[in-house]
Short mmCIF file of C-alpha atoms and ligand atoms in Angstrom, two decimals:
data_model
loop_
_atom_site.label_atom_id
_atom_site.label_comp_id
_atom_site.label_asym_id
_atom_site.label_seq_id
_atom_site.Cartn_x
_atom_site.Cartn_y
_atom_site.Cartn_z
CA UNK U 658 45.16 140.50 51.15
CA UNK U 659 48.02 142.88 50.58
CA UNK U 660 46.78 146.51 49.97
CA UNK U 661 48.67 149.79 49.33
CA UNK U 662 47.42 153.27 49.72
CA UNK U 663 48.27 155.80 46.94
CA UNK U 664 51.80 157.38 47.20
CA UNK U 665 51.66 160.38 49.37
CA UNK U 666 48.60 159.31 51.36
CA UNK U 667 48.49 161.14 54.69
CA UNK U 668 48.44 159.05 57.87
CA UNK U 669 47.52 160.74 61.10
CA UNK U 670 45.94 160.76 64.67
CA UNK U 671 43.53 163.13 65.94
CA UNK U 672 42.63 164.81 69.27
CA UNK U 673 40.79 167.84 70.53
CA UNK U 674 41.81 170.56 73.07
CA UNK U 675 39.10 170.00 75.62
CA UNK U 676 39.35 166.29 75.52
CA UNK U 677 43.05 166.05 76.23
CA UNK U 678 44.54 169.36 77.43
CA UNK U 679 43.41 169.95 80.96
CA UNK U 680 43.11 173.54 82.13
CA UNK U 681 46.85 174.09 82.68
CA UNK U 682 48.23 176.62 85.21
CA UNK U 683 45.61 178.47 87.18
CA UNK U 684 44.16 181.37 85.08
CA UNK U 685 45.64 180.21 81.84
CA UNK U 686 42.31 179.26 80.27
CA UNK U 687 38.98 181.17 80.29
CA UNK U 688 35.82 179.10 80.95
CA UNK U 689 34.13 177.26 77.97
CA UNK U 690 30.68 175.86 77.60
CA UNK U 691 32.06 172.33 78.55
CA UNK U 692 33.43 173.65 81.80
CA UNK U 693 29.97 174.91 82.67
CA UNK U 694 28.07 172.08 81.30
CA UNK U 695 30.33 169.52 83.22
CA UNK U 696 29.83 171.31 86.43
CA UNK U 697 26.04 170.82 86.23
CA UNK U 698 25.02 167.72 88.08
CA UNK U 699 23.98 164.62 86.04
CA UNK U 700 25.34 166.18 82.72
CA UNK U 701 28.45 164.19 82.32
CA UNK U 702 28.76 160.69 83.46
CA UNK U 703 30.44 160.18 86.89
CA UNK U 704 30.61 163.90 87.30
CA UNK U 705 33.71 164.11 85.09
CA UNK U 706 35.20 167.28 83.69
CA UNK U 707 38.10 168.49 81.66
CA UNK U 708 40.08 170.10 84.41
CA UNK U 709 42.90 167.64 84.09
CA UNK U 710 42.03 165.27 81.28
CA UNK U 711 45.29 163.89 79.87
CA UNK U 712 47.30 166.93 81.21
CA UNK U 713 48.50 167.26 77.75
CA UNK U 714 49.15 170.87 78.37
CA UNK U 715 52.15 169.74 80.59
CA UNK U 716 52.77 166.44 78.98
CA UNK U 717 52.72 167.38 75.26
CA UNK U 718 56.49 166.60 74.82
CA UNK U 719 55.73 163.00 75.84
CA UNK U 720 52.68 162.82 73.69
CA UNK U 721 54.69 164.14 70.56
CA UNK U 722 57.17 161.31 71.31
CA UNK U 723 54.29 158.92 71.18
CA UNK U 724 53.18 160.43 67.79
CA UNK U 725 56.79 160.04 66.49
CA UNK U 726 56.87 156.31 67.57
CA UNK U 727 53.56 155.73 65.71
CA UNK U 728 55.46 157.19 62.54
CA UNK U 729 52.40 159.27 61.43
CA UNK U 730 53.31 162.10 59.18
CA UNK U 731 50.49 164.28 60.58
CA UNK U 732 48.69 165.14 63.75
CA UNK U 733 45.33 166.89 63.97
CA UNK U 734 44.62 168.90 67.21
CA UNK U 735 42.39 171.76 68.04
CA UNK U 736 43.24 175.06 69.68
CA UNK U 737 41.13 176.09 72.68
CA UNK U 738 39.34 179.24 71.87
CA UNK U 739 38.95 180.03 75.45
CA UNK U 740 42.67 179.39 76.08
CA UNK U 741 43.58 181.97 73.32
CA UNK U 742 40.76 184.53 74.05
CA UNK U 743 39.41 184.01 77.50
CA UNK U 744 36.40 186.16 76.68
CA UNK U 745 36.04 185.02 73.03
CA UNK U 746 37.18 188.31 71.68
CA UNK U 747 40.22 190.73 71.74
CA UNK U 748 43.86 190.06 71.42
CA UNK U 749 45.10 186.64 71.81
CA UNK U 750 46.50 185.55 75.25
CA UNK U 751 50.31 185.31 75.21
CA UNK U 752 50.47 182.20 77.39
CA UNK U 753 47.98 180.41 75.03
CA UNK U 754 50.05 181.54 72.03
CA UNK U 755 53.28 180.27 73.67
CA UNK U 756 51.68 176.90 74.42
CA UNK U 757 50.63 176.31 70.84
CA UNK U 758 53.92 177.51 69.46
CA UNK U 759 55.83 175.07 71.70
CA UNK U 760 53.50 172.19 70.54
CA UNK U 761 53.83 173.11 66.84
CA UNK U 762 57.63 173.44 67.00
CA UNK U 763 57.91 169.95 68.82
CA UNK U 764 55.88 168.51 66.00
CA UNK U 765 57.75 170.30 63.22
CA UNK U 766 61.06 169.20 64.81
CA UNK U 767 60.03 165.48 64.41
CA UNK U 768 58.71 166.02 60.83
CA UNK U 769 55.09 165.70 61.92
CA UNK U 770 52.68 168.08 60.06
CA UNK U 771 50.25 169.98 62.39
CA UNK U 772 46.61 169.88 61.17
CA UNK U 773 44.87 172.61 63.25
CA UNK U 774 41.22 172.49 63.97
CA UNK U 775 39.97 175.97 64.96
CA UNK U 776 36.60 174.98 66.53
CA UNK U 777 36.04 171.55 68.21
CA UNK U 778 33.06 171.97 70.67
CA UNK U 779 34.38 174.40 73.26
CA UNK U 780 32.83 177.78 72.84
CA UNK U 781 34.06 180.37 75.29
CA UNK U 782 31.13 180.76 77.91
CA UNK U 783 31.02 184.47 77.56
CA UNK U 784 29.95 184.02 74.06
CA UNK U 785 27.42 181.48 75.07
CA UNK U 786 26.17 184.10 77.50
CA UNK U 787 25.81 186.57 74.53
CA UNK U 788 23.67 184.10 72.69
CA UNK U 789 25.99 181.33 71.63
CA UNK U 790 25.92 179.80 68.04
CA UNK U 791 22.21 180.76 67.65
CA UNK U 792 23.49 184.36 67.50
CA UNK U 793 24.91 185.56 64.24
CA UNK U 794 27.65 187.61 66.11
CA UNK U 795 29.23 184.20 67.28
CA UNK U 796 30.12 183.64 63.61
CA UNK U 797 31.79 187.00 63.26
CA UNK U 798 33.69 186.43 66.50
CA UNK U 799 34.86 183.01 65.15
CA UNK U 800 36.24 184.59 61.96
CA UNK U 801 38.26 187.17 63.96
CA UNK U 802 39.62 184.34 66.19
CA UNK U 803 40.45 182.19 63.02
CA UNK U 804 42.42 185.09 61.53
CA UNK U 805 44.36 185.75 64.64
CA UNK U 806 45.29 182.09 65.05
CA UNK U 807 46.47 182.02 61.47
CA UNK U 808 48.35 185.06 61.89
CA UNK U 809 50.59 183.64 64.62
CA UNK U 810 50.81 180.25 62.98
CA UNK U 811 51.10 181.28 59.38
CA UNK U 812 54.70 180.39 58.95
CA UNK U 813 54.44 177.08 60.44
CA UNK U 814 51.11 175.67 59.86
CA UNK U 815 49.38 175.37 56.34
CA UNK U 816 46.59 172.90 57.17
CA UNK U 817 43.43 174.11 58.85
CA UNK U 818 40.18 172.71 59.69
CA UNK U 819 37.78 175.56 60.46
CA UNK U 820 34.94 173.79 62.14
CA UNK U 821 34.60 170.20 63.44
CA UNK U 822 31.22 168.42 63.10
CA UNK U 823 28.83 171.35 63.21
CA UNK U 824 25.91 168.82 63.41
CA UNK U 825 27.17 167.95 66.99
CA UNK U 826 27.60 171.38 68.17
CA UNK U 827 24.27 172.56 66.85
CA UNK U 828 21.97 169.46 67.38
CA UNK U 829 23.49 167.85 70.43
CA UNK U 830 24.31 171.12 71.84
CA UNK U 831 21.04 173.04 71.23
CA UNK U 832 18.38 170.49 70.35
CA UNK U 833 18.82 167.31 72.40
CA UNK U 834 20.93 168.97 74.97
CA UNK U 835 23.31 165.89 75.31
CA UNK U 836 26.39 168.12 74.69
CA UNK U 837 27.20 171.59 75.93
CA UNK U 838 25.65 174.10 76.29
CA UNK U 839 22.75 171.68 76.92
CA UNK U 840 19.81 173.74 75.49
CA UNK U 841 16.88 172.07 74.18
CA UNK U 842 15.47 174.49 71.70
CA UNK U 843 15.12 172.90 68.24
CA UNK U 844 14.63 176.35 66.47
CA UNK U 845 17.66 177.67 68.17
CA UNK U 846 19.50 174.44 66.95
CA UNK U 847 18.93 175.45 63.32
CA UNK U 848 20.17 178.86 63.80
CA UNK U 849 23.20 177.43 65.50
CA UNK U 850 23.83 175.22 62.47
CA UNK U 851 23.60 178.12 60.10
CA UNK U 852 25.93 180.21 62.17
CA UNK U 853 28.38 177.44 62.51
CA UNK U 854 28.51 177.14 58.78
CA UNK U 855 28.69 180.84 58.32
CA UNK U 856 31.61 180.79 60.83
CA UNK U 857 33.30 178.25 58.65
CA UNK U 858 32.88 180.43 55.56
CA UNK U 859 33.95 183.64 57.12
CA UNK U 860 36.97 181.97 58.80
CA UNK U 861 38.07 180.58 55.49
CA UNK U 862 37.98 183.84 53.92
CA UNK U 863 39.86 185.33 57.00
CA UNK U 864 42.55 182.72 56.95
CA UNK U 865 43.20 183.09 53.22
CA UNK U 866 43.43 186.80 53.52
CA UNK U 867 46.43 186.35 55.80
CA UNK U 868 48.61 183.77 54.13
CA UNK U 869 48.05 180.91 51.75
CA UNK U 870 46.53 177.78 53.43
CA UNK U 871 45.06 174.54 52.73
CA UNK U 872 41.63 174.73 54.62
CA UNK U 873 38.38 172.80 54.88
CA UNK U 874 35.62 171.79 57.17
CA UNK U 875 35.05 168.48 58.91
CA UNK U 876 31.61 166.94 58.92
CA UNK U 877 30.32 163.73 60.44
CA UNK U 878 28.76 162.07 57.50
CA UNK U 879 27.07 158.58 57.86
CA UNK U 880 24.63 156.47 55.82
CA UNK U 881 21.09 156.58 57.01
CA UNK U 882 18.78 153.59 56.34
CA UNK U 883 15.27 152.94 56.79
CA UNK U 884 14.82 150.04 59.50
CA UNK U 885 11.99 148.46 57.40
CA UNK U 886 10.36 148.88 53.94
CA UNK U 887 7.52 150.78 55.59
CA UNK U 888 6.98 154.03 53.88
CA UNK U 889 7.08 155.90 57.16
CA UNK U 890 10.53 154.37 57.92
CA UNK U 891 11.77 155.24 54.45
CA UNK U 892 10.51 158.98 54.98
CA UNK U 893 12.16 159.09 58.49
CA UNK U 894 15.44 158.00 56.83
CA UNK U 895 15.16 160.61 54.09
CA UNK U 896 14.55 163.42 56.84
CA UNK U 897 17.41 162.12 59.12
CA UNK U 898 19.73 161.90 56.09
CA UNK U 899 18.71 165.51 55.41
CA UNK U 900 19.38 166.81 58.91
CA UNK U 901 22.46 164.81 59.38
CA UNK U 902 24.20 164.91 56.20
CA UNK U 903 22.55 167.25 53.50
CA UNK U 904 21.87 170.23 55.79
CA UNK U 905 25.55 170.62 56.01
CA UNK U 906 26.91 169.13 52.67
CA UNK U 907 24.61 171.17 50.51
CA UNK U 908 25.31 174.62 51.67
CA UNK U 909 29.01 173.99 51.91
CA UNK U 910 29.43 172.18 48.50
CA UNK U 911 26.47 173.41 46.45
CA UNK U 912 25.75 176.76 47.89
CA UNK U 913 22.15 175.95 48.79
CA UNK U 914 19.98 174.34 51.60
CA UNK U 915 18.25 171.17 50.44
CA UNK U 916 14.61 172.09 49.54
CA UNK U 917 13.14 168.99 51.19
CA UNK U 918 14.77 169.69 54.48
CA UNK U 919 13.75 173.29 54.36
CA UNK U 920 10.14 172.04 53.84
CA UNK U 921 10.30 169.57 56.66
CA UNK U 922 11.53 172.17 58.91
CA UNK U 923 9.07 174.86 57.97
CA UNK U 924 6.91 174.46 61.08
CA UNK U 925 10.08 175.36 63.04
CA UNK U 926 11.83 178.01 61.09
CA UNK U 927 11.53 179.82 57.73
CA UNK U 928 15.44 179.94 57.50
CA UNK U 929 15.06 183.69 57.79
CA UNK U 930 18.55 183.73 59.44
CA UNK U 931 20.12 183.35 55.86
CA UNK U 932 21.15 186.74 54.95
CA UNK U 933 22.19 187.88 51.63
CA UNK U 934 25.69 186.73 50.68
CA UNK U 935 25.61 183.97 53.45
CA UNK U 936 25.47 181.00 51.18
CA UNK U 937 28.09 182.43 48.93
CA UNK U 938 30.47 182.81 51.94
CA UNK U 939 29.59 179.17 53.21
CA UNK U 940 30.26 177.74 49.62
CA UNK U 941 33.57 179.51 49.07
CA UNK U 942 35.85 176.95 47.54
CA UNK U 943 37.76 174.70 50.01
CA UNK U 944 40.80 172.70 49.47
CA UNK U 945 39.45 169.33 51.15
CA UNK U 946 36.48 168.10 52.87
CA UNK U 947 37.07 166.32 56.25
CA UNK U 948 34.84 163.18 57.20
CA UNK U 949 34.45 161.79 60.51
CA UNK U 950 32.89 158.36 60.30
CA UNK U 951 31.87 156.04 63.04
CA UNK U 952 28.74 154.15 62.23
CA UNK U 953 25.61 153.98 59.98
CA UNK U 954 22.29 154.69 61.21
CA UNK U 955 19.05 152.63 60.97
CA UNK U 956 15.92 154.74 61.59
CA UNK U 957 12.34 153.99 62.38
CA UNK U 958 9.51 156.52 61.69
CA UNK U 959 6.42 154.41 62.55
CA UNK U 960 4.57 154.93 65.68
CA UNK U 961 5.21 151.17 66.72
CA UNK U 962 9.05 151.61 66.40
CA UNK U 963 10.99 150.21 69.33
CA UNK U 964 11.49 152.64 72.20
CA UNK U 965 13.62 155.76 71.42
CA UNK U 966 17.12 155.29 73.10
CA UNK U 967 17.84 158.95 73.36
CA UNK U 968 16.23 162.35 73.30
CA UNK U 969 15.37 163.58 69.78
CA UNK U 970 18.32 165.21 68.11
CA UNK U 971 16.19 166.04 65.27
CA UNK U 972 14.08 169.19 65.30
CA UNK U 973 10.49 168.27 64.54
CA UNK U 974 11.01 164.55 64.88
CA UNK U 975 10.25 163.79 68.48
CA UNK U 976 9.06 160.23 68.06
CA UNK U 977 11.98 159.22 65.98
CA UNK U 978 13.61 155.80 66.78
CA UNK U 979 17.23 154.59 66.15
CA UNK U 980 18.46 151.16 65.86
CA UNK U 981 21.93 149.65 66.36
CA UNK U 982 22.39 146.09 65.07
CA UNK U 983 25.01 143.49 65.16
CA UNK U 984 28.42 143.93 66.66
CA UNK U 985 28.67 147.00 68.68
CA UNK U 986 31.44 149.21 70.10
CA UNK U 987 31.49 150.34 73.90
CA UNK U 988 29.55 153.38 72.73
CA UNK U 989 26.67 151.02 71.56
CA UNK U 990 27.45 152.20 67.96
CA UNK U 991 27.17 149.24 65.34
CA UNK U 992 30.23 148.32 63.55
CA UNK U 993 29.75 148.34 59.77
CA UNK U 994 32.76 149.36 57.73
CA UNK U 995 30.61 149.01 54.60
CA UNK U 996 29.05 152.38 55.63
CA UNK U 997 32.50 154.05 55.18
CA UNK U 998 32.82 152.76 51.65
CA UNK U 999 29.13 153.88 50.95
CA UNK U 1000 29.85 157.29 52.48
CA UNK U 1001 32.94 157.94 50.44
CA UNK U 1002 31.32 156.71 47.07
CA UNK U 1003 28.26 158.91 47.79
CA UNK U 1004 30.25 161.79 48.27
CA UNK U 1005 32.21 161.21 45.18
CA UNK U 1006 28.98 160.84 43.38
CA UNK U 1007 26.96 163.55 44.82
CA UNK U 1008 29.64 166.22 45.61
CA UNK U 1009 32.25 165.44 43.25
CA UNK U 1010 35.68 167.24 42.72
CA UNK U 1011 36.55 167.85 46.29
CA UNK U 1012 39.51 165.97 47.81
CA UNK U 1013 38.50 163.88 50.94
CA UNK U 1014 40.24 163.07 54.19
CA UNK U 1015 38.98 160.88 56.87
CA UNK U 1016 39.77 163.24 59.91
CA UNK U 1017 38.32 160.80 62.50
CA UNK U 1018 37.65 157.06 62.56
CA UNK U 1019 38.08 154.74 65.53
CA UNK U 1020 36.17 152.92 68.22
CA UNK U 1021 35.74 152.72 72.12
CA UNK U 1022 36.14 149.40 73.68
CA UNK U 1023 36.27 148.31 77.33
CA UNK U 1024 40.18 147.86 77.29
CA UNK U 1025 41.93 146.06 80.04
CA UNK U 1026 45.54 146.62 81.17
CA UNK U 1027 47.16 143.03 81.86
CA UNK U 1028 50.63 142.80 82.83
CA UNK U 1029 51.41 146.24 81.65
CA UNK U 1030 49.90 145.64 78.03
CA UNK U 1031 46.63 146.39 76.32
CA UNK U 1032 45.80 143.68 73.87
CA UNK U 1033 42.97 145.53 72.13
CA UNK U 1034 42.28 143.03 69.16
CA UNK U 1035 38.78 144.50 68.88
CA UNK U 1036 40.04 147.84 68.04
CA UNK U 1037 42.72 146.45 65.61
CA UNK U 1038 39.79 144.64 63.78
CA UNK U 1039 37.61 147.83 63.68
CA UNK U 1040 40.59 149.86 62.19
CA UNK U 1041 41.48 147.02 59.86
CA UNK U 1042 38.06 146.68 58.53
CA UNK U 1043 37.56 150.39 58.10
CA UNK U 1044 40.92 150.92 56.39
CA UNK U 1045 39.95 148.21 53.96
CA UNK U 1046 36.65 149.86 53.42
CA UNK U 1047 38.43 153.10 52.65
CA UNK U 1048 40.83 151.36 50.29
CA UNK U 1049 37.86 149.92 48.45
CA UNK U 1050 36.27 153.44 47.97
CA UNK U 1051 39.62 154.59 46.53
CA UNK U 1052 39.57 151.72 44.13
CA UNK U 1053 35.96 152.66 43.23
CA UNK U 1054 37.16 156.28 42.41
CA UNK U 1055 36.99 158.33 45.62
CA UNK U 1056 39.75 160.94 45.71
CA UNK U 1057 40.59 159.94 49.36
CA UNK U 1058 43.89 161.58 50.43
CA UNK U 1059 44.46 160.70 54.14
CA UNK U 1060 43.34 158.95 57.24
CA UNK U 1061 43.38 160.09 60.96
CA UNK U 1062 42.56 157.63 63.77
CA UNK U 1063 40.40 158.92 66.56
CA UNK U 1064 42.25 159.07 68.83
CA UNK U 1065 45.90 159.32 69.70
CA UNK U 1066 45.01 158.91 73.58
CA UNK U 1067 42.15 157.77 75.58
CA UNK U 1068 40.33 161.17 76.64
CA UNK U 1069 37.34 162.99 77.88
CA UNK U 1070 34.60 161.60 75.76
CA UNK U 1071 32.12 164.49 76.19
CA UNK U 1072 28.93 163.34 78.19
CA UNK U 1073 30.41 159.98 78.61
CA UNK U 1074 33.37 161.43 80.45
CA UNK U 1075 36.33 159.17 81.03
CA UNK U 1076 34.21 155.92 80.62
CA UNK U 1077 34.88 155.47 77.00
CA UNK U 1078 38.31 154.76 75.80
CA UNK U 1079 39.07 155.56 72.08
CA UNK U 1080 42.80 155.81 72.20
CA UNK U 1081 45.65 154.07 70.44
CA UNK U 1082 47.48 154.77 73.78
CA UNK U 1083 45.94 154.05 77.16
CA UNK U 1084 45.98 156.66 79.70
CA UNK U 1085 45.83 155.94 83.47
CA UNK U 1086 44.04 158.99 84.60
CA UNK U 1087 45.28 158.72 88.24
CA UNK U 1088 48.99 158.55 87.43
CA UNK U 1089 48.82 159.99 83.85
CA UNK U 1090 50.89 157.10 82.70
CA UNK U 1091 50.52 156.29 79.08
CA UNK U 1092 50.74 152.69 77.56
CA UNK U 1093 50.68 152.29 73.89
CA UNK U 1094 48.10 149.53 73.06
CA UNK U 1095 48.71 146.75 70.66
CA UNK U 1096 46.74 148.73 68.19
CA UNK U 1097 49.35 151.50 68.23
CA UNK U 1098 51.96 149.07 67.26
CA UNK U 1099 49.52 147.68 64.59
CA UNK U 1100 49.02 151.22 63.21
CA UNK U 1101 52.65 151.96 63.25
CA UNK U 1102 53.11 148.92 60.85
CA UNK U 1103 50.29 149.97 58.63
CA UNK U 1104 51.69 153.54 58.30
CA UNK U 1105 55.17 152.17 57.64
CA UNK U 1106 53.89 149.85 54.92
CA UNK U 1107 51.37 152.49 53.57
CA UNK U 1108 48.83 149.66 53.79
CA UNK U 1109 48.80 145.94 54.61
CA UNK U 1110 50.93 142.92 53.60
C1 FCB S 1764 33.39 162.85 67.34
C2 FCB S 1764 34.05 163.89 67.99
C3 FCB S 1764 35.13 163.60 68.65
C4 FCB S 1764 35.10 162.37 69.50
C5 FCB S 1764 34.34 161.27 68.70
C6 FCB S 1764 34.37 159.92 69.38
O1 FCB S 1764 31.99 163.18 67.15
O2 FCB S 1764 34.39 164.93 66.92
O3 FCB S 1764 35.60 164.73 69.58
O4 FCB S 1764 34.39 162.61 70.68
O5 FCB S 1764 33.18 161.58 68.03
#
């Protein structure tokens, strides 16, 4: 069926610094928590790290050409904090400024609007050594960093995403330990969540004090359903929804932490880390909310649940089970585009009046290069289904203004290293050759038509 997105709809592709850049010339980037984590045996699959990644630091002109060929009017990337401030504080490093200036100019020359994420998972190691996100000072350091970045980009960039997926940084980084810095301290994870949100609020204020900008935060929001009708499962679903979605949405969009979540967490924390004025800063008006959507979750809370597939990411819920059903991606995540419609309509209902952008959506599959081509029909199906699902939400009244595919390039998928490929463009990590997949051609047609015929 032919579908058209609203006029002016933003089409884009997303990446993040640590996942694509590589270190660059010796001494040009400080150490981040991902460098340290990846160097620890057994933490990242196959011992992979971000030292070279897609070598985007050197190959960005070719990558900008790939974007131009896609025809997207926008590109979302993140700046590496440890490239711009090796120690996480002080004046910005000139080599780092020059790199991002060249990148931004190359984008603008081709009419591609830069969307800059200020924090995407790669905290400078010296700040982790000083306490990391569980320490309040990190939020203040981040606000300073955000102001400095906006200062040098202000004349060329008007779109900023403060923090990407604070849930991941806080809960995977400090509770389950699956991501850097790999700590397993649930109470620290809650402090980290608060300080990531505070960092967002303070950064927003700092950015706006420099020059006008369109700014927001990106959250990973997903529907959470009980695996059965058992009341224990229903309660587990409420708790997981609270910790995944509402713990972040409510402070940002309502200026308060959800009461039931605070109650659930009371054995771990009294939320005493919330100082006067914090929630006002965190809920300062934003221009948009970014949503990263991959898959819905099904949750068991009963003791006879199937075995837990992963360490608990949820403070206070050690026995929690997750379930992925039906078709799955190479990550093992279930493919269910109705969850995207549900997420967008839920946001429209529960948190009205904030423009929405899908800042990440996409899928990893076990792509194969055959005769110089990657015929990734499964990825095309995934994207097709999710775009139709997003369109359905618009028809139902969601104020969705744009869509960014994750990702432009195959890249370093955190603890999964280079084993999971999310790109529209295939990367041969040995030769650094890029091959646009069939999905890139398909996406170019969608962008050009502003929908489907
Ligand atoms: C998101 C991250 C992004 C990428 C995708 C697959 O959680 O923001 O960097 O790894 O997942």
